[in-house]
Coordinates of C-alpha atoms in Angstrom, one line a residue:
T310 CA 0.0 0.0 0.0
G311 CA 1.0 3.6 -0.5
V312 CA 0.5 5.9 2.5
I313 CA 0.7 9.7 1.9
R314 CA 1.9 11.6 4.9
T315 CA 2.7 15.3 5.6
A316 CA 6.3 16.2 5.2
L317 CA 6.1 19.7 6.8
H318 CA 5.2 20.7 10.3
N319 CA 2.3 23.1 11.0
M320 CA 1.0 23.5 7.5
D321 CA -1.0 26.8 7.0
R322 CA -4.2 26.7 4.9
E323 CA -4.2 30.5 4.8
A324 CA -0.7 30.4 3.1
R325 CA -1.5 27.5 0.7
E326 CA -4.7 25.6 0.5
H327 CA -4.2 23.1 -2.5
Y328 CA -1.4 20.7 -3.3
S329 CA -0.8 18.2 -6.2
V330 CA 1.3 15.0 -5.6
V331 CA 2.3 12.6 -8.4
I332 CA 2.4 9.0 -7.3
Q333 CA 4.4 6.3 -9.2
A334 CA 4.0 2.5 -8.7
K335 CA 6.6 0.0 -10.1
D336 CA 6.7 -3.8 -10.2
M337 CA 9.7 -6.2 -9.8
A338 CA 10.5 -4.3 -6.6
G339 CA 11.6 -1.3 -8.7
Q340 CA 14.4 -3.2 -10.5
V341 CA 15.5 -2.3 -14.0
G342 CA 13.2 -3.7 -16.6
G343 CA 10.1 -3.6 -14.5
L344 CA 6.9 -1.8 -15.5
S345 CA 5.5 1.3 -13.7
G346 CA 2.4 3.5 -13.5
S347 CA 1.7 7.0 -12.1
T348 CA -1.2 9.1 -10.9
T349 CA -1.8 12.6 -9.6
V350 CA -3.3 13.2 -6.1
N351 CA -4.9 16.6 -5.3
I352 CA -4.8 17.5 -1.6
T353 CA -6.9 20.3 -0.1
L354 CA -6.2 21.6 3.4
T355 CA -9.4 22.0 5.6
D356 CA -9.7 25.1 7.8
V357 CA -9.4 25.2 11.5
N358 CA -10.0 28.2 13.8
D359 CA -6.4 29.1 14.2
N360 CA -6.6 32.8 13.3
P361 CA -8.2 35.4 15.7
P362 CA -10.2 38.3 14.3
R363 CA -8.4 41.6 13.8
F364 CA -9.7 45.1 13.2
P365 CA -7.8 46.9 10.4
Q366 CA -7.5 50.0 12.5
K367 CA -7.3 50.7 16.2
H368 CA -9.2 54.0 16.0
Y369 CA -12.3 54.8 14.0
Q370 CA -14.3 58.0 13.6
L371 CA -18.0 58.3 12.7
Y372 CA -20.2 61.4 11.9
V373 CA -23.8 61.2 12.9
P374 CA -26.2 64.2 12.6
E375 CA -28.3 65.0 15.6
S376 CA -31.5 64.7 13.4
A377 CA -30.9 60.9 13.1
Q378 CA -34.0 58.9 14.0
V379 CA -34.0 56.6 17.0
G380 CA -33.6 53.0 15.9
S381 CA -32.0 53.8 12.6
A382 CA -28.5 52.4 11.5
V383 CA -25.9 55.1 11.7
G384 CA -22.7 53.1 10.8
K385 CA -20.9 49.8 10.1
I386 CA -17.6 48.3 11.4
K387 CA -15.9 45.0 10.5
A388 CA -13.1 42.9 11.9
N389 CA -11.2 40.6 9.5
D390 CA -10.7 36.9 10.1
A391 CA -8.5 34.7 7.8
D392 CA -10.6 31.6 8.6
T393 CA -13.7 30.6 6.7
G394 CA -17.1 29.2 7.4
S395 CA -18.2 28.9 11.0
N396 CA -14.6 29.5 12.1
A397 CA -14.9 33.1 10.9
D398 CA -18.3 33.8 12.7
M399 CA -18.0 36.6 15.3
K400 CA -20.0 38.8 17.6
Y401 CA -19.7 42.5 18.1
T402 CA -20.3 44.2 21.5
I403 CA -19.8 47.6 23.0
I404 CA -17.7 46.9 26.2
N405 CA -17.4 50.4 27.6
G406 CA -17.5 54.1 26.7
D407 CA -19.8 57.1 27.4
G408 CA -22.0 56.2 24.4
S409 CA -23.0 52.7 25.5
G410 CA -26.4 53.8 26.5
V411 CA -27.0 55.9 23.4
F412 CA -25.8 53.4 20.7
S413 CA -26.2 49.7 20.2
I414 CA -24.5 47.2 17.9
S415 CA -25.6 44.0 16.2
T416 CA -24.0 41.5 13.9
D417 CA -24.9 40.9 10.2
K418 CA -24.5 37.1 9.8
E419 CA -24.1 37.4 6.0
T420 CA -21.5 40.0 5.8
R421 CA -20.1 39.5 9.4
E422 CA -20.3 43.3 9.9
G423 CA -21.2 45.2 13.1
I424 CA -24.3 47.5 12.6
L425 CA -24.3 50.5 14.8
S426 CA -27.8 51.8 15.7
L427 CA -29.1 54.8 17.6
R428 CA -31.0 54.1 20.9
K429 CA -31.6 57.6 22.1
P430 CA -32.0 60.9 20.3
L431 CA -28.9 63.0 19.9
N432 CA -28.6 66.7 20.9
Y433 CA -25.6 68.6 19.6
E434 CA -26.2 71.4 22.0
K435 CA -25.9 69.0 25.0
K436 CA -23.2 66.6 23.8
K437 CA -21.1 66.9 20.7
S438 CA -19.3 63.5 20.7
Y439 CA -19.3 60.0 22.1
T440 CA -16.5 57.3 22.5
L441 CA -17.2 53.6 22.1
N442 CA -15.0 50.6 22.6
I443 CA -16.1 47.8 20.3
E444 CA -15.0 44.2 20.6
G445 CA -15.2 41.6 17.9
A446 CA -14.8 37.9 19.0
N447 CA -15.1 34.5 17.4
T448 CA -18.2 32.5 18.4
H449 CA -16.7 29.0 17.7
L450 CA -13.4 28.4 19.4
D451 CA -10.9 25.5 19.0
F452 CA -9.0 25.0 22.2
R453 CA -6.2 23.2 20.4
F454 CA -5.1 26.6 19.2
S455 CA -5.8 28.6 22.3
H456 CA -2.1 29.2 22.7
L457 CA -2.2 31.4 19.6
G458 CA -3.8 34.1 21.6
P459 CA -7.2 35.5 22.4
F460 CA -9.6 35.1 19.5
K461 CA -11.0 38.6 19.8
D462 CA -10.0 42.2 19.1
V463 CA -10.9 45.6 20.4
T464 CA -11.1 49.0 18.6
M465 CA -12.1 52.5 19.6
L466 CA -14.9 54.3 17.8
K467 CA -15.4 58.0 18.2
V468 CA -18.9 59.3 17.2
I469 CA -19.1 63.0 16.3
V470 CA -22.6 64.6 16.6
G471 CA -23.4 66.9 13.7
D472 CA -25.2 70.2 14.3
V473 CA -28.6 70.4 12.4
D474 CA -31.0 73.3 12.3
E475 CA -33.9 71.9 14.3
P476 CA -37.5 73.1 14.6
P477 CA -38.7 74.8 17.8
L478 CA -39.2 72.6 20.8
F479 CA -42.2 73.0 23.1
T480 CA -41.7 72.8 26.8
M481 CA -44.5 70.2 27.1
P482 CA -45.6 67.4 24.8
S483 CA -49.2 68.5 25.2
Y484 CA -51.2 71.3 27.0
G485 CA -54.4 71.3 29.0
M486 CA -56.4 74.5 29.7
E487 CA -59.8 75.6 31.1
V488 CA -62.1 78.5 30.6
Y489 CA -65.6 79.4 31.8
E490 CA -68.4 79.3 29.2
N491 CA -69.5 82.8 30.0
A492 CA -66.0 84.2 29.4
K493 CA -66.0 87.3 27.2
I494 CA -64.2 87.5 23.9
G495 CA -60.5 88.2 24.4
T496 CA -60.3 86.3 27.7
T497 CA -56.9 84.7 28.3
V498 CA -57.1 80.9 28.3
G499 CA -53.4 80.0 28.7
T500 CA -49.9 80.2 27.2
V501 CA -47.7 77.7 25.3
T502 CA -43.9 78.1 25.2
A503 CA -41.4 76.9 22.6
H504 CA -37.7 77.7 22.0
D505 CA -35.0 77.1 19.4
P506 CA -32.9 74.2 20.5
D507 CA -30.0 75.3 18.3
A508 CA -27.1 77.4 19.5
A509 CA -28.4 80.3 17.5
N510 CA -31.5 80.4 19.6
S511 CA -33.7 82.1 17.0
L512 CA -36.9 83.8 17.8
V513 CA -40.1 81.7 17.6
R514 CA -43.5 82.6 16.0
Y515 CA -46.7 80.9 17.1
F516 CA -49.9 80.2 15.2
I517 CA -53.0 78.0 15.2
D518 CA -53.6 75.4 12.5
H519 CA -57.2 76.3 11.4
N520 CA -58.1 72.9 10.1
T521 CA -61.4 72.6 11.9
E522 CA -64.1 75.0 13.0
E523 CA -63.1 74.5 16.6
D524 CA -59.8 76.2 15.9
R525 CA -61.6 79.5 15.1
Y526 CA -62.9 79.9 18.6
F527 CA -59.4 80.9 19.8
T528 CA -56.6 83.2 18.8
I529 CA -52.9 83.1 19.8
D530 CA -50.3 85.9 20.2
A531 CA -47.6 85.2 17.6
S532 CA -44.8 86.4 19.9
T533 CA -45.8 85.2 23.3
G534 CA -48.0 82.1 22.6
T535 CA -50.9 83.4 24.7
I536 CA -54.2 81.8 23.7
K537 CA -57.4 83.9 24.0
T538 CA -61.1 83.4 23.3
A539 CA -62.5 84.6 20.0
K540 CA -66.2 83.6 20.4
I541 CA -68.8 83.0 23.0
F542 CA -69.0 79.4 24.3
D543 CA -71.9 77.1 25.3
R544 CA -70.7 74.2 27.4
E545 CA -74.0 72.4 27.0
E546 CA -73.4 72.3 23.2
T547 CA -69.5 71.8 23.1
P548 CA -67.8 70.9 26.4
W549 CA -64.3 70.4 24.9
Y550 CA -62.2 72.0 22.2
N551 CA -59.0 70.4 20.8
I552 CA -56.7 72.7 18.8
T553 CA -53.2 72.4 17.4
V554 CA -50.6 75.1 18.0
A555 CA -47.6 75.4 15.7
A556 CA -44.3 77.1 16.3
S557 CA -41.7 78.0 13.7
E558 CA -38.4 79.9 13.6
I559 CA -38.5 83.4 12.3
D560 CA -35.3 82.9 10.4
N561 CA -36.4 79.6 8.9
P562 CA -40.2 79.3 8.7
R563 CA -40.0 75.9 7.0
L564 CA -39.0 74.3 10.3
V565 CA -42.3 73.9 12.2
S566 CA -43.3 71.9 15.2
H567 CA -46.8 71.2 16.5
V568 CA -48.3 70.5 19.9
P569 CA -51.9 69.5 20.8
V570 CA -53.9 71.8 23.2
G571 CA -57.1 70.6 24.9
I572 CA -59.4 73.3 26.3
R573 CA -62.2 72.3 28.7
I574 CA -65.2 74.6 29.0
L575 CA -66.2 75.1 32.6
D576 CA -69.9 75.2 33.4
V577 CA -71.8 78.1 34.9
N578 CA -75.4 78.0 36.0
D579 CA -77.1 79.5 32.9
N580 CA -79.9 77.0 32.2
P581 CA -83.0 76.9 34.4
P582 CA -84.4 73.5 35.3
E583 CA -87.5 72.1 33.6
L584 CA -89.8 69.1 33.7
A585 CA -88.1 65.9 32.6
R586 CA -90.9 65.1 30.2
D587 CA -94.5 65.9 29.3
Y588 CA -96.6 64.2 32.0
D589 CA -100.1 62.8 31.2
T590 CA -101.7 63.2 34.7
V591 CA -105.1 61.7 35.4
V592 CA -107.3 62.1 38.4
C593 CA -110.3 59.8 39.0
E594 CA -113.7 61.2 39.7
N595 CA -114.0 59.1 42.9
T596 CA -110.6 59.9 44.3
K597 CA -110.0 60.7 47.9
P598 CA -108.3 63.8 49.4
G599 CA -104.5 63.6 49.8
Q600 CA -104.1 60.9 47.2
V601 CA -100.9 61.0 45.1
I602 CA -101.8 61.2 41.4
Q603 CA -98.4 62.0 39.9
T604 CA -94.7 62.1 40.8
I605 CA -92.7 64.5 38.7
T606 CA -89.0 65.0 38.2
A607 CA -86.9 67.7 36.6
T608 CA -83.8 68.0 34.4
D609 CA -81.1 70.6 34.0
K610 CA -78.6 71.0 31.1
D611 CA -76.0 72.3 33.5
N612 CA -73.7 69.8 35.3
S613 CA -74.2 68.4 38.7
A614 CA -72.3 71.2 40.4
N615 CA -74.8 73.8 39.1
G616 CA -78.3 72.3 39.4
A617 CA -78.3 68.7 40.6
R618 CA -80.5 69.8 43.6
F619 CA -84.1 70.7 42.6
H620 CA -86.8 72.3 44.7
F621 CA -90.5 72.1 43.6
S622 CA -93.3 74.4 44.7
L623 CA -96.6 75.9 43.5
D624 CA -96.5 79.3 42.0
E625 CA -96.9 81.7 44.9
G626 CA -98.0 84.5 42.6
L627 CA -101.3 82.7 42.0
S628 CA -104.1 82.3 44.5
L629 CA -104.3 79.1 46.7
N630 CA -105.3 76.2 44.5
P631 CA -108.4 74.5 46.0
N632 CA -108.1 71.4 43.9
F633 CA -104.5 70.1 44.1
T634 CA -101.4 70.6 46.2
L635 CA -97.7 69.8 45.7
R636 CA -95.3 68.0 48.1
N637 CA -91.5 68.4 47.6
N638 CA -89.9 65.0 48.3
E639 CA -86.4 66.5 48.8
D640 CA -84.9 63.9 46.4
N641 CA -85.2 65.9 43.2
T642 CA -88.9 64.7 42.8
A643 CA -92.3 66.1 43.8
S644 CA -95.7 64.5 44.3
I645 CA -99.0 66.0 43.1
L646 CA -101.9 65.4 45.7
T647 CA -105.6 65.9 45.5
K648 CA -107.5 68.2 47.8
Q649 CA -111.1 67.5 46.9
R650 CA -113.2 64.4 47.7
R651 CA -114.7 64.1 44.3
Y652 CA -114.2 65.6 40.8
S653 CA -116.8 65.8 38.0
R654 CA -116.0 65.6 34.3
T655 CA -119.2 67.3 33.4
A656 CA -118.3 70.3 35.5
Q657 CA -114.6 70.5 34.5
D658 CA -112.6 67.8 32.7
I659 CA -109.2 69.5 32.6
Y660 CA -107.2 71.3 35.3
Y661 CA -103.9 73.3 34.8
L662 CA -101.5 73.3 37.7
P663 CA -98.5 75.7 37.5
V664 CA -95.3 74.3 39.1
L665 CA -92.3 76.3 40.0
I666 CA -88.9 74.5 39.8
S667 CA -85.6 76.0 41.0
D668 CA -82.0 74.6 41.1
G669 CA -79.2 74.8 43.6
G670 CA -76.7 76.6 41.4
V671 CA -75.0 79.9 42.0
P672 CA -76.9 82.0 41.3
P673 CA -80.0 79.8 41.5
L674 CA -82.3 79.7 38.5
S675 CA -86.0 78.8 38.3
S676 CA -88.7 78.2 35.7
S677 CA -92.4 77.6 35.7
S678 CA -94.0 74.7 34.0
T679 CA -97.7 73.9 33.7
L680 CA -99.0 70.4 34.5
T681 CA -102.2 69.3 32.7
I682 CA -104.5 67.1 34.8
R683 CA -107.4 65.3 33.2
V684 CA -110.5 64.1 35.0
C685 CA -111.4 60.5 34.1
A686 CA -113.9 57.8 35.1
C687 CA -112.1 54.9 36.9
E688 CA -112.9 51.4 38.1
R689 CA -112.9 50.6 41.8
D690 CA -109.4 49.4 41.7
G691 CA -108.2 52.7 40.2
R692 CA -107.9 51.7 36.5
V693 CA -109.0 54.4 34.1
R694 CA -112.1 53.5 32.2
T695 CA -112.6 56.6 30.1
C696 CA -111.9 60.3 30.2
H697 CA -113.7 63.4 29.0
A698 CA -114.6 61.9 25.6
E699 CA -117.5 59.9 27.1
A700 CA -118.9 62.9 29.0
F701 CA -120.3 64.4 25.9
L702 CA -122.0 61.1 24.9
S703 CA -123.5 60.7 28.4
S704 CA -124.9 64.2 28.4
A705 CA -126.7 63.4 25.1
G706 CA -128.1 60.2 26.5
L707 CA -126.5 58.0 23.9
S708 CA -124.4 55.0 24.6
T709 CA -121.5 53.9 22.4
G710 CA -123.5 51.0 20.9
A711 CA -126.3 53.3 19.9
L712 CA -123.9 55.8 18.3
I713 CA -122.4 53.0 16.2
A714 CA -125.8 51.8 15.0
I715 CA -126.8 55.3 13.9
L716 CA -123.6 55.8 12.0
L717 CA -124.1 52.4 10.3
C718 CA -127.6 53.3 9.2
V719 CA -126.4 56.6 7.8
V720 CA -123.7 54.8 5.8
I721 CA -126.2 52.3 4.3
L722 CA -128.6 55.1 3.4
L723 CA -125.9 57.0 1.6
A724 CA -124.9 53.9 -0.3
I725 CA -128.5 53.4 -1.5
V726 CA -128.8 57.0 -2.7
V727 CA -125.5 56.7 -4.7
L728 CA -126.6 53.5 -6.3
F729 CA -130.0 54.9 -7.3
I730 CA -128.4 58.0 -8.9
T731 CA -125.9 55.8 -10.8
L732 CA -128.6 53.6 -12.2
R733 CA -130.6 56.7 -13.3
R734 CA -127.6 58.1 -15.2
S735 CA -126.7 54.8 -16.8
K736 CA -127.6 54.4 -20.5
K737 CA -129.6 51.7 -22.3
E738 CA -127.5 48.7 -23.3
P739 CA -126.7 48.8 -27.1
L740 CA -128.3 46.3 -29.4
I741 CA -126.5 43.0 -29.3
I742 CA -125.7 41.5 -32.6
S743 CA -125.3 37.8 -32.9
E744 CA -121.9 36.5 -34.1
E745 CA -123.7 34.4 -36.7
D746 CA -125.3 37.5 -38.3
V747 CA -123.0 38.0 -41.3
R748 CA -124.8 40.9 -43.0
E749 CA -122.7 43.4 -44.9
N750 CA -123.7 46.5 -42.8
V751 CA -124.5 46.2 -39.1
V752 CA -126.2 49.3 -37.5
T753 CA -126.4 49.8 -33.8
Y754 CA -128.2 52.8 -32.3
D755 CA -129.7 54.0 -29.0
D756 CA -132.6 56.2 -30.2
E757 CA -135.8 56.0 -28.2
G758 CA -138.1 54.5 -30.9
G759 CA -141.4 52.6 -31.0
G760 CA -140.0 49.2 -30.1
E761 CA -139.2 46.4 -32.5
E762 CA -142.1 47.3 -34.8
D763 CA -140.7 50.8 -35.5
T764 CA -138.7 50.3 -38.6
E765 CA -138.5 53.9 -39.7
A766 CA -136.8 55.5 -36.6
F767 CA -133.3 55.4 -38.1
D768 CA -132.1 57.0 -41.3
I769 CA -130.3 54.2 -43.0
T770 CA -129.3 56.3 -45.9
A771 CA -126.7 58.0 -43.7
L772 CA -124.5 55.0 -44.4
R773 CA -124.7 55.3 -48.1
N774 CA -122.3 57.2 -50.3
P775 CA -122.5 61.0 -50.4
S776 CA -124.2 61.2 -53.8
A777 CA -127.0 58.8 -52.8
A778 CA -127.5 60.6 -49.4
E779 CA -127.8 63.9 -51.2
E780 CA -130.7 62.7 -53.2
L781 CA -132.5 61.3 -50.1
K782 CA -132.6 64.1 -47.5
Y783 CA -135.5 63.9 -45.2
R784 CA -136.3 64.0 -41.5
R785 CA -135.3 61.1 -39.4
D786 CA -138.3 61.5 -37.0
V787 CA -141.0 60.9 -39.6
R788 CA -141.7 58.0 -41.9
P789 CA -139.7 58.4 -45.1
E790 CA -141.5 58.4 -48.5
V791 CA -140.1 55.9 -51.0
K792 CA -139.0 57.7 -54.1
P793 CA -137.7 56.0 -57.2
L794 CA -134.0 56.5 -57.7
S795 CA -131.8 55.2 -60.5
R796 CA -129.7 52.2 -59.4
H797 CA -126.6 53.3 -61.2
H798 CA -125.0 56.7 -61.2
P799 CA -122.4 58.0 -63.6
S800 CA -118.9 57.8 -62.4
S801 CA -118.2 61.4 -63.4
S802 CA -120.6 62.8 -60.7
L803 CA -119.0 60.6 -58.0
D804 CA -115.5 61.8 -58.8
S805 CA -116.5 65.4 -58.5
I806 CA -117.7 65.0 -54.9
D807 CA -115.5 66.3 -52.0
V808 CA -116.2 64.2 -49.0
Q809 CA -114.8 66.8 -46.5
E810 CA -117.0 69.5 -48.0
F811 CA -119.9 67.2 -47.9
I812 CA -119.4 66.5 -44.1
K813 CA -119.1 70.2 -43.5
Q814 CA -122.4 70.9 -45.2
R815 CA -124.1 68.2 -43.2
L816 CA -122.7 69.7 -40.0
A817 CA -124.0 73.2 -40.9
E818 CA -127.4 71.8 -41.7
A819 CA -127.5 69.9 -38.4
D820 CA -126.6 73.1 -36.5
L821 CA -129.2 75.4 -38.3
D822 CA -132.1 73.1 -39.0
P823 CA -134.6 73.3 -36.0
S824 CA -136.4 70.2 -37.1
V825 CA -133.5 67.9 -36.6
P826 CA -133.4 65.6 -33.5
P827 CA -132.1 67.0 -30.1
Y828 CA -128.6 68.3 -29.8
D829 CA -127.4 65.4 -27.8
S830 CA -127.9 63.0 -30.7
L831 CA -125.1 61.8 -32.9
Q832 CA -125.1 61.8 -36.7
T833 CA -122.5 59.6 -38.4
Y834 CA -121.5 60.1 -42.1
A835 CA -119.4 57.4 -43.7
Y836 CA -118.1 57.3 -47.3
E837 CA -117.9 53.8 -48.7
G838 CA -116.1 54.9 -51.8
H839 CA -117.0 54.9 -55.5
R840 CA -119.5 52.5 -56.9
S841 CA -118.3 49.7 -59.0
E842 CA -119.5 49.4 -62.6
A843 CA -121.2 46.2 -61.6
G844 CA -123.3 48.0 -59.1
S845 CA -124.0 47.3 -55.5
I846 CA -125.1 43.9 -54.4
S847 CA -126.3 45.1 -51.0
S848 CA -129.8 44.4 -50.1
L849 CA -130.0 47.7 -48.2
D850 CA -129.6 49.7 -51.4
S851 CA -132.8 48.3 -52.9
A852 CA -135.0 50.0 -50.2
T853 CA -135.3 53.2 -52.3
T854 CA -135.4 51.8 -55.8
H855 CA -138.0 50.1 -57.9
S856 CA -136.9 46.5 -58.1
D857 CA -138.5 43.3 -59.2
Q858 CA -136.5 41.4 -56.7
D859 CA -138.5 39.0 -54.6
Y860 CA -137.5 38.9 -50.9
N861 CA -139.6 35.9 -50.0
Y862 CA -136.4 33.9 -49.9
L863 CA -135.4 35.6 -46.7
G864 CA -137.9 33.5 -44.9
D865 CA -135.9 30.4 -45.8
W866 CA -132.7 31.7 -44.2
G867 CA -133.7 30.7 -40.7
P868 CA -134.9 32.4 -37.5
E869 CA -131.9 34.8 -37.6
F870 CA -133.4 36.6 -40.6
K871 CA -137.1 36.4 -39.6
K872 CA -137.3 40.1 -38.6
L873 CA -135.6 41.1 -41.9
A874 CA -138.0 39.1 -43.9
E875 CA -141.0 40.7 -42.1
L876 CA -139.6 44.2 -42.8
Y877 CA -139.1 43.7 -46.5
G878 CA -142.4 41.9 -46.7
E879 CA -144.1 45.0 -45.3
I880 CA -142.4 47.3 -47.7
E881 CA -143.3 45.1 -50.7
S882 CA -147.0 45.2 -49.6
E883 CA -147.0 49.0 -49.4
R884 CA -145.6 49.2 -53.0
T885 CA -148.4 47.0 -54.3
T886 CA -151.0 49.1 -52.6

């Protein structure tokens, strides 16, 4: 076998990490003529923690402005370690110095750097520099190499605080003030104070941020910071005001600081007491003297220091009340008592009792309220049965049931009258035409005629064309005379007729002719159009012409045409006579 051993003592990985060794193997014990083979062996030295960390410098200097935020990182520092991996891990600590309470340091595991952070705010005017002793030490030690020295190093860091132009600083983080609600405009409420923390100590100007309507109730002196009232207050409406006061340097107005100011409005006794609610007081007719019928309380908009104690009494300016009396219970309540043995609704159903209420504020205020007392009929156990509404019914001698019966009869009578008037005004139903009646022209009218036997009450020629109606103009209320008319008319006369003019003529005749039917009747004119050369095949057109047509066949058409057959049979008989 071939064993590879080190040839040097205390090999150093940091000086040389990799080695290449050529190995040759020969047979025949290495004699001449034997065969051989060779190979290359690469050797890598592994790391051990044999190198302590070292800071590149023994003294460092860091500049930090006084405006740096608390908790922010203000600098970095690093100690070098020749080892790798976990052997190079280290931890940074601040071991002493006057800045140990102002700064803190932590270790970045990726970069193995010390991160310096700010724990407290800096103030250049109070302290301009800090000195820190920072130690960097390995976290994984190998005791085989402890003789090589301590595996840590210390350096000194000097932190210089930079001067920054800062905004004004208020003497308090917030202010609380008080003012009475009856204070006059211009009354001083309080003063806020701010100063320039820089060495220049610039003058400060004060103002109020008018972001809300509440801010407009106060003004502030720009030079002194004195807050004064600008309006009249009402504590019952707004008991607190919260405003924001700002301060800026005159030399640098962009640097502004703010402080909240809470102003409490103190109460004064400016609201008289009043009844807590509207009381519905009832007294029974059969009540006894000295009986409590109502307990009243009062309320006051002022706080408990100016009106929590109420005193009740009857108005002394009025004469002695013979019906009721009042008893002050000394617990902010009062009781109303009766003085009579019996009350009558018929004599008086409502009583008004003036009550005087005063508070215990300084100065005391009072108000007068009127209590309305109704007289009611009650059961023996004191339950109210009815009040003054029944008194009027009783005086008339009518009970509730009788009044309901009378009202019901009146309603029924009114319904009958309305129904009768509606039937009188309704019109006669129109003539119903059977769906099976397939005549060419269907006439429906509502004239008051002589019944079914009256066949001459309606002027059927109104439905004919204008030329035919012009030749047959006669009264609708008399029996028409049958006049012979030619069955065909020349087409030239039909073409010359203006339908609109024809209707206007008929309208004028209806308006001027005193012999026409009453003015509430309706005359309808319809134009069917020009006659065809073949002539009309309507049976209605033959009523005014001499025709040899026999209408006896209408009797064979069935019961639906029975009336029509009788009508044409009557006309035919008149012609023969």
